[in-house]
């Protein structure tokens, strides 16, 4: 176990950030020593993958742990595949597609690692990773204990799981390889793409479906390598429709999806678009031109500036619509 001091925390917002200790770990036998170190130090701990969904501060007075488990192993006895947490998510999706395994294709091109995927139950285009997970293997660095969690132990819901605030290091995930038998092309933007490009529905293969998702994503989302960002900065809020303030805009101006008998889900991107002119201007952070839910930095923004901008957006949305927005990425305090 190699312990580095004052190490950079690499992150897709390109915030200049360092931590007191940084530890890479690639063997389960090292967890015991890690437990001892973490408990001796009595410092906060942050587990990271590729840093595409964190908002770190300039200096984290704590221990950053980066698991580097990268094995992929097929278990034919129970139709699952065990995947190390540091495997890149999109590379794994491509491997599933190459092996004609359905269910992963709509999650193509989501940045980050396999290990982070259950934390916020990554999702896109009508699919969520919770539909594909059989088990999550973790190490509890507070109790010095291994856990193998079933899908229901993780309490998955929209961009949420019970893993997020737990002291767990996820080192392996078992995914179901026989859960889906066909493509799901129902999502509105996929349907529009098929129509606009005159594609014959029955000609769409698993690989083509993934390419379609990649094309759509590339047309609306910035590449974090070129433009610092963390994807959607806010979750789509679920609220009671009657509570929406309609004094400034009509309900027809909003994007509203039915959720259950009492609540609706509201498109946060449209809310931000509608109030764009009421927002304060910041020097180093702004709203991405092709997608209002994405905040982009010029590479000079600090955590403080990004959060000030995010809080200004939240305040204006609250004043205008009586809707409270939740921040999606992990903010490191
Ligand atoms: C351009 C762009 C588009 C995106 N699009 C989507 C999208 O469509 N849908 C979607 O859901 N998300 C999307 N995201 C968000 C991001 O891709 C996911 O949240 C991804 O799972 C983050 O992976 P990561 O390895 O970078 O995690 P990190 O950013 O390193 O960490 C994220 C969280 O997971 C925890 N964590 C990471 N690894 C582990 C581990 N091994 N054990 C325990 N905890 C861990 C961290 O503590 C942190 O709380 C997008 C991001 C970007 C930049």
Tab-separated table of C-alpha atoms and ligand atoms in Angstrom:
chain	number	residue	atom	x	y	z
A	1	UNK	CA	0.000	0.000	0.000
A	2	UNK	CA	1.586	3.206	-1.186
A	3	UNK	CA	0.661	6.357	0.775
A	4	UNK	CA	1.311	9.656	-0.989
A	5	UNK	CA	1.102	13.076	0.667
A	6	UNK	CA	-0.264	16.317	-0.798
A	7	UNK	CA	-1.428	14.548	-3.922
A	8	UNK	CA	-3.729	15.985	-6.611
A	9	UNK	CA	-7.373	14.951	-6.707
A	10	UNK	CA	-7.982	14.564	-10.414
A	11	UNK	CA	-11.493	15.724	-11.345
A	12	UNK	CA	-13.382	16.482	-14.539
A	13	UNK	CA	-14.254	20.026	-13.377
A	14	UNK	CA	-10.478	20.678	-13.409
A	15	UNK	CA	-10.645	22.226	-9.943
A	16	UNK	CA	-7.115	22.589	-8.647
A	17	UNK	CA	-7.426	20.275	-5.657
A	18	UNK	CA	-5.057	18.416	-3.348
A	19	UNK	CA	-5.458	16.040	-0.428
A	20	UNK	CA	-3.390	15.289	2.679
A	21	UNK	CA	-3.055	11.553	1.890
A	22	UNK	CA	-3.722	9.590	-1.312
A	23	UNK	CA	-3.759	5.793	-1.375
A	24	UNK	CA	-4.204	3.464	-4.351
A	25	UNK	CA	-5.322	-0.022	-3.443
A	26	UNK	CA	-5.429	-3.030	-5.761
A	27	UNK	CA	-5.553	-6.135	-3.515
A	28	UNK	CA	-8.238	-7.127	-1.012
A	29	UNK	CA	-5.419	-8.279	1.309
A	30	UNK	CA	-4.388	-4.599	1.676
A	31	UNK	CA	-7.699	-3.546	3.225
A	32	UNK	CA	-6.647	-4.561	6.759
A	33	UNK	CA	-3.654	-2.172	6.638
A	34	UNK	CA	-5.806	0.505	5.088
A	35	UNK	CA	-8.294	0.153	7.949
A	36	UNK	CA	-5.470	0.587	10.487
A	37	UNK	CA	-4.100	3.674	8.728
A	38	UNK	CA	-7.488	5.353	8.358
A	39	UNK	CA	-8.368	4.728	11.991
A	40	UNK	CA	-5.016	5.977	13.290
A	41	UNK	CA	-5.305	9.187	11.284
A	42	UNK	CA	-8.881	9.948	12.369
A	43	UNK	CA	-9.319	12.046	9.213
A	44	UNK	CA	-12.263	12.130	6.807
A	45	UNK	CA	-12.083	9.637	3.945
A	46	UNK	CA	-13.077	10.032	0.316
A	47	UNK	CA	-13.201	7.097	-2.106
A	48	UNK	CA	-12.811	8.112	-5.736
A	49	UNK	CA	-13.062	6.573	-9.161
A	50	UNK	CA	-12.334	8.802	-12.171
A	51	UNK	CA	-13.507	12.040	-10.528
A	52	UNK	CA	-16.220	12.809	-13.098
A	53	UNK	CA	-18.942	13.396	-10.522
A	54	UNK	CA	-17.226	15.216	-7.656
A	55	UNK	CA	-16.864	18.878	-6.735
A	56	UNK	CA	-13.690	18.927	-4.633
A	57	UNK	CA	-12.306	21.849	-2.650
A	58	UNK	CA	-8.790	23.308	-2.935
A	59	UNK	CA	-7.432	21.211	-0.067
A	60	UNK	CA	-9.034	18.096	1.408
A	61	UNK	CA	-7.611	17.532	4.893
A	62	UNK	CA	-8.252	13.813	4.704
A	63	UNK	CA	-7.468	10.481	3.065
A	64	UNK	CA	-8.401	9.853	-0.573
A	65	UNK	CA	-8.645	6.171	-1.505
A	66	UNK	CA	-8.574	5.113	-5.132
A	67	UNK	CA	-9.355	1.417	-5.667
A	68	UNK	CA	-7.611	0.011	-8.749
A	69	UNK	CA	-9.259	-3.390	-9.244
A	70	UNK	CA	-9.551	-4.118	-12.946
A	71	UNK	CA	-10.413	-7.790	-13.492
A	72	UNK	CA	-13.397	-8.895	-15.581
A	73	UNK	CA	-14.580	-12.461	-15.073
A	74	UNK	CA	-17.623	-14.267	-16.572
A	75	UNK	CA	-19.560	-16.602	-14.256
A	76	UNK	CA	-21.475	-18.952	-16.546
A	77	UNK	CA	-23.083	-20.817	-13.623
A	78	UNK	CA	-25.305	-17.844	-12.646
A	79	UNK	CA	-25.140	-15.675	-15.823
A	80	UNK	CA	-23.238	-12.809	-14.243
A	81	UNK	CA	-20.005	-10.997	-14.939
A	82	UNK	CA	-17.770	-9.822	-12.063
A	83	UNK	CA	-16.116	-6.497	-12.824
A	84	UNK	CA	-13.382	-4.693	-10.869
A	85	UNK	CA	-14.360	-1.229	-9.689
A	86	UNK	CA	-11.686	0.674	-11.612
A	87	UNK	CA	-12.711	-0.635	-15.034
A	88	UNK	CA	-13.876	2.297	-17.157
A	89	UNK	CA	-17.669	2.214	-17.505
A	90	UNK	CA	-17.840	2.807	-21.276
A	91	UNK	CA	-15.104	0.205	-21.990
A	92	UNK	CA	-17.181	-2.284	-20.023
A	93	UNK	CA	-20.338	-1.351	-21.969
A	94	UNK	CA	-18.415	-1.882	-25.229
A	95	UNK	CA	-17.303	-5.314	-24.041
A	96	UNK	CA	-20.910	-6.249	-23.208
A	97	UNK	CA	-21.997	-5.155	-26.679
A	98	UNK	CA	-19.172	-7.113	-28.328
A	99	UNK	CA	-20.413	-10.206	-26.449
A	100	UNK	CA	-24.044	-9.560	-27.538
A	101	UNK	CA	-25.183	-8.911	-23.962
A	102	UNK	CA	-28.234	-6.604	-23.923
A	103	UNK	CA	-29.229	-3.972	-21.361
A	104	UNK	CA	-26.062	-1.863	-21.164
A	105	UNK	CA	-26.280	-0.089	-24.538
A	106	UNK	CA	-28.430	2.866	-23.414
A	107	UNK	CA	-25.782	3.653	-20.778
A	108	UNK	CA	-23.051	4.032	-23.434
A	109	UNK	CA	-20.540	6.849	-23.007
A	110	UNK	CA	-21.410	7.697	-19.392
A	111	UNK	CA	-18.027	8.833	-18.034
A	112	UNK	CA	-16.427	7.282	-14.960
A	113	UNK	CA	-15.695	3.921	-13.407
A	114	UNK	CA	-17.727	0.761	-12.842
A	115	UNK	CA	-17.260	1.141	-9.052
A	116	UNK	CA	-19.038	4.497	-8.955
A	117	UNK	CA	-21.974	3.341	-11.088
A	118	UNK	CA	-24.227	2.153	-8.217
A	119	UNK	CA	-23.455	5.153	-5.973
A	120	UNK	CA	-25.946	7.421	-7.718
A	121	UNK	CA	-27.552	4.621	-9.747
A	122	UNK	CA	-26.315	6.013	-13.078
A	123	UNK	CA	-28.997	6.235	-15.684
A	124	UNK	CA	-29.758	7.516	-19.159
A	125	UNK	CA	-32.247	7.033	-22.020
A	126	UNK	CA	-34.694	4.948	-19.991
A	127	UNK	CA	-32.167	2.587	-18.406
A	128	UNK	CA	-30.619	2.571	-14.903
A	129	UNK	CA	-27.668	0.516	-13.717
A	130	UNK	CA	-29.820	-0.850	-10.863
A	131	UNK	CA	-31.592	-3.010	-13.492
A	132	UNK	CA	-28.270	-4.705	-14.274
A	133	UNK	CA	-26.662	-5.214	-10.862
A	134	UNK	CA	-26.755	-8.549	-9.006
A	135	UNK	CA	-24.277	-7.855	-6.176
A	136	UNK	CA	-21.914	-5.140	-4.945
A	137	UNK	CA	-18.789	-6.213	-3.025
A	138	UNK	CA	-17.379	-3.641	-0.627
A	139	UNK	CA	-15.023	-3.193	2.265
A	140	UNK	CA	-16.264	-1.212	5.278
A	141	UNK	CA	-13.242	0.858	6.373
A	142	UNK	CA	-14.844	1.826	9.704
A	143	UNK	CA	-15.808	-1.682	10.824
A	144	UNK	CA	-12.940	-3.531	9.060
A	145	UNK	CA	-15.449	-5.854	7.416
A	146	UNK	CA	-16.241	-7.193	3.926
A	147	UNK	CA	-19.831	-6.960	2.659
A	148	UNK	CA	-21.525	-8.510	-0.337
A	149	UNK	CA	-24.704	-6.518	-0.936
A	150	UNK	CA	-27.658	-7.744	-2.963
A	151	UNK	CA	-29.478	-5.438	-5.348
A	152	UNK	CA	-32.249	-4.784	-2.803
A	153	UNK	CA	-29.690	-4.014	-0.043
A	154	UNK	CA	-28.629	-0.991	-2.129
A	155	UNK	CA	-32.127	0.636	-2.038
A	156	UNK	CA	-31.817	2.025	-5.544
A	157	UNK	CA	-34.057	4.830	-6.778
A	158	UNK	CA	-33.680	7.753	-9.229
A	159	UNK	CA	-29.991	8.923	-8.972
A	160	UNK	CA	-29.851	7.492	-5.490
A	161	UNK	CA	-28.702	4.479	-3.486
A	162	UNK	CA	-28.028	3.769	0.154
A	163	UNK	CA	-24.321	3.353	-0.695
A	164	UNK	CA	-23.660	7.067	-1.166
A	165	UNK	CA	-23.017	8.079	2.430
A	166	UNK	CA	-21.670	4.776	3.715
A	167	UNK	CA	-18.004	4.117	4.620
A	168	UNK	CA	-17.666	1.534	1.858
A	169	UNK	CA	-14.987	0.927	-0.735
A	170	UNK	CA	-16.618	-0.857	-3.652
A	171	UNK	CA	-14.067	-3.181	-5.243
A	172	UNK	CA	-16.214	-5.500	-7.390
A	173	UNK	CA	-19.681	-5.567	-8.948
A	174	UNK	CA	-21.524	-8.575	-10.371
A	175	UNK	CA	-23.727	-7.646	-13.329
A	176	UNK	CA	-26.553	-9.769	-14.747
A	177	UNK	CA	-25.804	-10.889	-18.310
A	178	UNK	CA	-29.184	-12.387	-19.217
A	179	UNK	CA	-31.598	-9.731	-17.901
A	180	UNK	CA	-32.543	-8.158	-21.245
A	181	UNK	CA	-33.277	-9.808	-24.582
A	182	UNK	CA	-34.073	-6.805	-26.791
A	183	UNK	CA	-33.351	-3.117	-27.349
A	184	UNK	CA	-35.217	-0.315	-25.591
A	185	UNK	CA	-35.571	2.500	-28.139
A	186	UNK	CA	-38.646	4.123	-26.566
A	187	UNK	CA	-36.953	7.242	-25.216
A	188	UNK	CA	-38.130	10.375	-27.051
A	189	UNK	CA	-34.699	11.576	-28.205
A	190	UNK	CA	-33.851	8.096	-29.562
A	191	UNK	CA	-37.159	8.045	-31.471
A	192	UNK	CA	-36.435	11.536	-32.873
A	193	UNK	CA	-32.941	10.453	-33.944
A	194	UNK	CA	-34.342	7.401	-35.745
A	195	UNK	CA	-36.947	9.551	-37.522
A	196	UNK	CA	-34.572	12.403	-38.409
A	197	UNK	CA	-32.024	9.990	-39.869
A	198	UNK	CA	-34.591	7.813	-41.698
A	199	UNK	CA	-33.357	4.667	-39.965
A	200	UNK	CA	-35.282	1.445	-40.452
A	201	UNK	CA	-36.226	0.318	-36.908
A	202	UNK	CA	-35.785	-3.387	-37.638
A	203	UNK	CA	-32.253	-2.810	-38.959
A	204	UNK	CA	-30.955	-1.496	-35.604
A	205	UNK	CA	-28.463	-3.908	-34.051
A	206	UNK	CA	-27.130	-3.808	-30.478
A	207	UNK	CA	-23.988	-2.093	-31.721
A	208	UNK	CA	-25.965	0.449	-33.783
A	209	UNK	CA	-28.156	1.265	-30.760
A	210	UNK	CA	-25.012	2.086	-28.769
A	211	UNK	CA	-23.692	4.242	-31.642
A	212	UNK	CA	-26.999	6.134	-31.702
A	213	UNK	CA	-26.726	6.871	-27.972
A	214	UNK	CA	-23.104	8.008	-28.439
A	215	UNK	CA	-24.152	10.316	-31.291
A	216	UNK	CA	-27.009	11.847	-29.299
A	217	UNK	CA	-24.801	12.354	-26.246
A	218	UNK	CA	-22.012	13.931	-28.280
A	219	UNK	CA	-24.476	16.400	-29.789
A	220	UNK	CA	-25.747	17.695	-26.427
A	221	UNK	CA	-23.043	17.045	-23.806
A	222	UNK	CA	-19.566	18.547	-23.586
A	223	UNK	CA	-16.556	16.217	-23.606
A	224	UNK	CA	-15.096	16.666	-20.095
A	225	UNK	CA	-11.558	16.379	-21.506
A	226	UNK	CA	-12.125	19.549	-23.565
A	227	UNK	CA	-14.686	21.386	-21.417
A	228	UNK	CA	-14.541	20.883	-17.631
A	229	UNK	CA	-17.909	19.628	-16.281
A	230	UNK	CA	-19.598	16.866	-14.256
A	231	UNK	CA	-22.605	16.218	-16.511
A	232	UNK	CA	-25.973	17.183	-15.009
A	233	UNK	CA	-25.392	19.417	-12.024
A	234	UNK	CA	-28.945	19.051	-10.662
A	235	UNK	CA	-31.401	16.176	-10.380
A	236	UNK	CA	-34.811	16.449	-12.012
A	237	UNK	CA	-37.049	17.291	-9.028
A	238	UNK	CA	-40.026	15.144	-8.053
A	239	UNK	CA	-42.782	17.310	-6.574
A	240	UNK	CA	-46.503	17.798	-6.120
A	241	UNK	CA	-47.795	19.485	-9.306
A	242	UNK	CA	-50.194	21.753	-7.373
A	243	UNK	CA	-47.331	23.338	-5.479
A	244	UNK	CA	-45.616	24.745	-8.578
A	245	UNK	CA	-45.750	28.549	-8.662
A	246	UNK	CA	-47.303	29.487	-12.020
A	247	UNK	CA	-47.405	33.276	-11.553
A	248	UNK	CA	-44.549	33.834	-14.054
A	249	UNK	CA	-44.743	30.800	-16.372
A	250	UNK	CA	-47.510	28.353	-17.293
A	251	UNK	CA	-47.300	24.628	-16.612
A	252	UNK	CA	-47.213	24.191	-20.423
A	253	UNK	CA	-43.842	26.004	-20.464
A	254	UNK	CA	-42.329	23.265	-18.282
A	255	UNK	CA	-41.413	19.676	-19.068
A	256	UNK	CA	-43.438	17.460	-16.764
A	257	UNK	CA	-43.404	13.655	-16.585
A	258	UNK	CA	-45.952	11.665	-14.628
A	259	UNK	CA	-44.269	10.029	-11.590
A	260	UNK	CA	-46.959	8.532	-9.353
A	261	UNK	CA	-50.520	9.411	-8.324
A	262	UNK	CA	-49.349	12.320	-6.110
A	263	UNK	CA	-46.193	13.599	-7.741
A	264	UNK	CA	-44.628	14.574	-11.058
A	265	UNK	CA	-41.015	14.778	-12.216
A	266	UNK	CA	-40.035	18.145	-13.694
A	267	UNK	CA	-37.255	18.701	-16.266
A	268	UNK	CA	-34.663	20.806	-14.427
A	269	UNK	CA	-32.924	21.848	-17.664
A	270	UNK	CA	-36.071	23.618	-18.914
A	271	UNK	CA	-36.506	25.412	-15.553
A	272	UNK	CA	-32.947	26.755	-15.822
A	273	UNK	CA	-33.463	27.783	-19.455
A	274	UNK	CA	-36.547	29.783	-18.489
A	275	UNK	CA	-34.742	31.813	-15.802
A	276	UNK	CA	-31.386	32.094	-17.571
A	277	UNK	CA	-31.584	35.884	-17.908
A	278	UNK	CA	-32.215	36.332	-14.171
A	279	UNK	CA	-28.992	34.566	-13.151
A	280	UNK	CA	-25.855	36.309	-11.915
A	281	UNK	CA	-22.793	36.209	-14.165
A	282	UNK	CA	-19.682	34.485	-12.841
A	283	UNK	CA	-16.192	34.776	-14.343
A	284	UNK	CA	-15.175	31.128	-14.603
A	285	UNK	CA	-18.381	29.072	-14.610
A	286	UNK	CA	-21.418	29.198	-16.876
A	287	UNK	CA	-24.291	27.166	-18.310
A	288	UNK	CA	-23.400	24.928	-21.285
A	289	UNK	CA	-24.984	26.270	-24.459
A	290	UNK	CA	-26.406	22.904	-25.635
A	291	UNK	CA	-27.698	21.674	-22.269
A	292	UNK	CA	-28.818	23.956	-19.423
A	293	UNK	CA	-28.401	21.272	-16.747
A	294	UNK	CA	-24.647	21.174	-17.330
A	295	UNK	CA	-22.426	23.762	-15.634
A	296	UNK	CA	-19.088	24.254	-17.378
A	297	UNK	CA	-15.885	25.749	-16.049
A	298	UNK	CA	-13.085	27.405	-18.003
A	299	UNK	CA	-10.654	25.407	-15.855
A	300	UNK	CA	-10.068	28.287	-13.427
A	301	UNK	CA	-13.184	27.934	-11.260
A	302	UNK	CA	-12.808	26.943	-7.611
A	303	UNK	CA	-15.307	24.842	-5.676
A	304	UNK	CA	-16.537	28.045	-4.008
A	305	UNK	CA	-17.275	29.778	-7.325
A	306	UNK	CA	-19.022	26.726	-8.789
A	307	UNK	CA	-21.187	26.302	-5.691
A	308	UNK	CA	-22.014	30.046	-5.586
A	309	UNK	CA	-23.271	29.804	-9.159
A	310	UNK	CA	-25.206	26.609	-8.373
A	311	UNK	CA	-26.764	28.241	-5.299
A	312	UNK	CA	-27.756	31.290	-7.339
A	313	UNK	CA	-29.531	28.963	-9.807
A	314	UNK	CA	-31.253	27.137	-6.932
A	315	UNK	CA	-32.426	30.419	-5.356
A	316	UNK	CA	-33.834	31.816	-8.603
A	317	UNK	CA	-35.631	28.519	-9.408
A	318	UNK	CA	-37.069	28.463	-5.901
A	319	UNK	CA	-38.286	32.068	-6.096
A	320	UNK	CA	-39.752	31.604	-9.578
A	321	UNK	CA	-41.337	28.137	-9.377
A	322	UNK	CA	-41.339	27.210	-5.675
A	323	UNK	CA	-39.224	24.202	-6.684
A	324	UNK	CA	-36.171	23.091	-4.750
A	325	UNK	CA	-33.309	21.633	-6.814
A	326	UNK	CA	-30.857	19.057	-5.451
A	327	UNK	CA	-27.219	19.011	-6.551
A	328	UNK	CA	-26.341	15.688	-8.253
A	329	UNK	CA	-22.520	15.343	-7.921
A	330	UNK	CA	-20.750	14.665	-4.613
A	331	UNK	CA	-19.645	17.936	-3.012
A	332	UNK	CA	-16.531	17.359	-0.912
A	333	UNK	CA	-16.511	19.364	2.310
B	1	LIG	C1	-20.151	14.685	-19.527
B	1	LIG	C2	-20.769	13.880	-18.398
B	1	LIG	C3	-21.944	13.192	-18.635
B	1	LIG	C4	-22.529	12.427	-17.619
B	1	LIG	N1	-23.680	11.764	-17.888
B	1	LIG	C5	-24.278	11.026	-16.938
B	1	LIG	C6	-25.477	10.314	-17.225
B	1	LIG	O1	-25.979	10.319	-18.341
B	1	LIG	N2	-26.057	9.624	-16.206
B	1	LIG	C7	-25.508	9.581	-14.964
B	1	LIG	O2	-26.100	8.928	-14.088
B	1	LIG	N3	-24.358	10.219	-14.670
B	1	LIG	C8	-23.726	10.934	-15.627
B	1	LIG	N4	-22.572	11.614	-15.342
B	1	LIG	C9	-21.985	11.512	-13.997
B	1	LIG	C10	-20.853	10.459	-13.876
B	1	LIG	O3	-20.515	9.958	-15.137
B	1	LIG	C11	-21.264	9.276	-12.983
B	1	LIG	O4	-21.694	9.725	-11.733
B	1	LIG	C12	-20.132	8.274	-12.797
B	1	LIG	O5	-20.645	7.117	-12.188
B	1	LIG	C13	-18.969	8.827	-11.968
B	1	LIG	O6	-17.900	7.881	-11.999
B	1	LIG	P1	-16.477	8.246	-11.403
B	1	LIG	O7	-15.656	7.002	-11.408
B	1	LIG	O8	-15.898	9.393	-12.119
B	1	LIG	O9	-16.845	8.622	-9.900
B	1	LIG	P2	-16.234	9.791	-8.994
B	1	LIG	O10	-16.571	11.112	-9.560
B	1	LIG	O11	-14.805	9.524	-8.718
B	1	LIG	O12	-17.079	9.590	-7.658
B	1	LIG	C14	-18.461	9.823	-7.650
B	1	LIG	C15	-19.044	9.324	-6.307
B	1	LIG	O13	-18.863	7.919	-6.205
B	1	LIG	C16	-18.066	7.564	-5.057
B	1	LIG	N5	-17.202	6.458	-5.473
B	1	LIG	C17	-16.487	6.385	-6.630
B	1	LIG	N6	-15.877	5.186	-6.736
B	1	LIG	C18	-16.209	4.490	-5.604
B	1	LIG	C19	-15.879	3.201	-5.112
B	1	LIG	N7	-15.104	2.341	-5.804
B	1	LIG	N8	-16.361	2.823	-3.897
B	1	LIG	C20	-17.150	3.669	-3.180
B	1	LIG	N9	-17.506	4.902	-3.600
B	1	LIG	C21	-17.035	5.307	-4.800
B	1	LIG	C22	-17.317	8.856	-4.695
B	1	LIG	O14	-17.000	8.898	-3.314
B	1	LIG	C23	-18.329	9.909	-5.091
B	1	LIG	O15	-19.314	10.046	-4.074
B	1	LIG	C24	-21.933	12.366	-16.335
B	1	LIG	C25	-20.724	13.048	-16.107
B	1	LIG	C26	-20.147	13.791	-17.123
B	1	LIG	C27	-18.847	14.513	-16.879
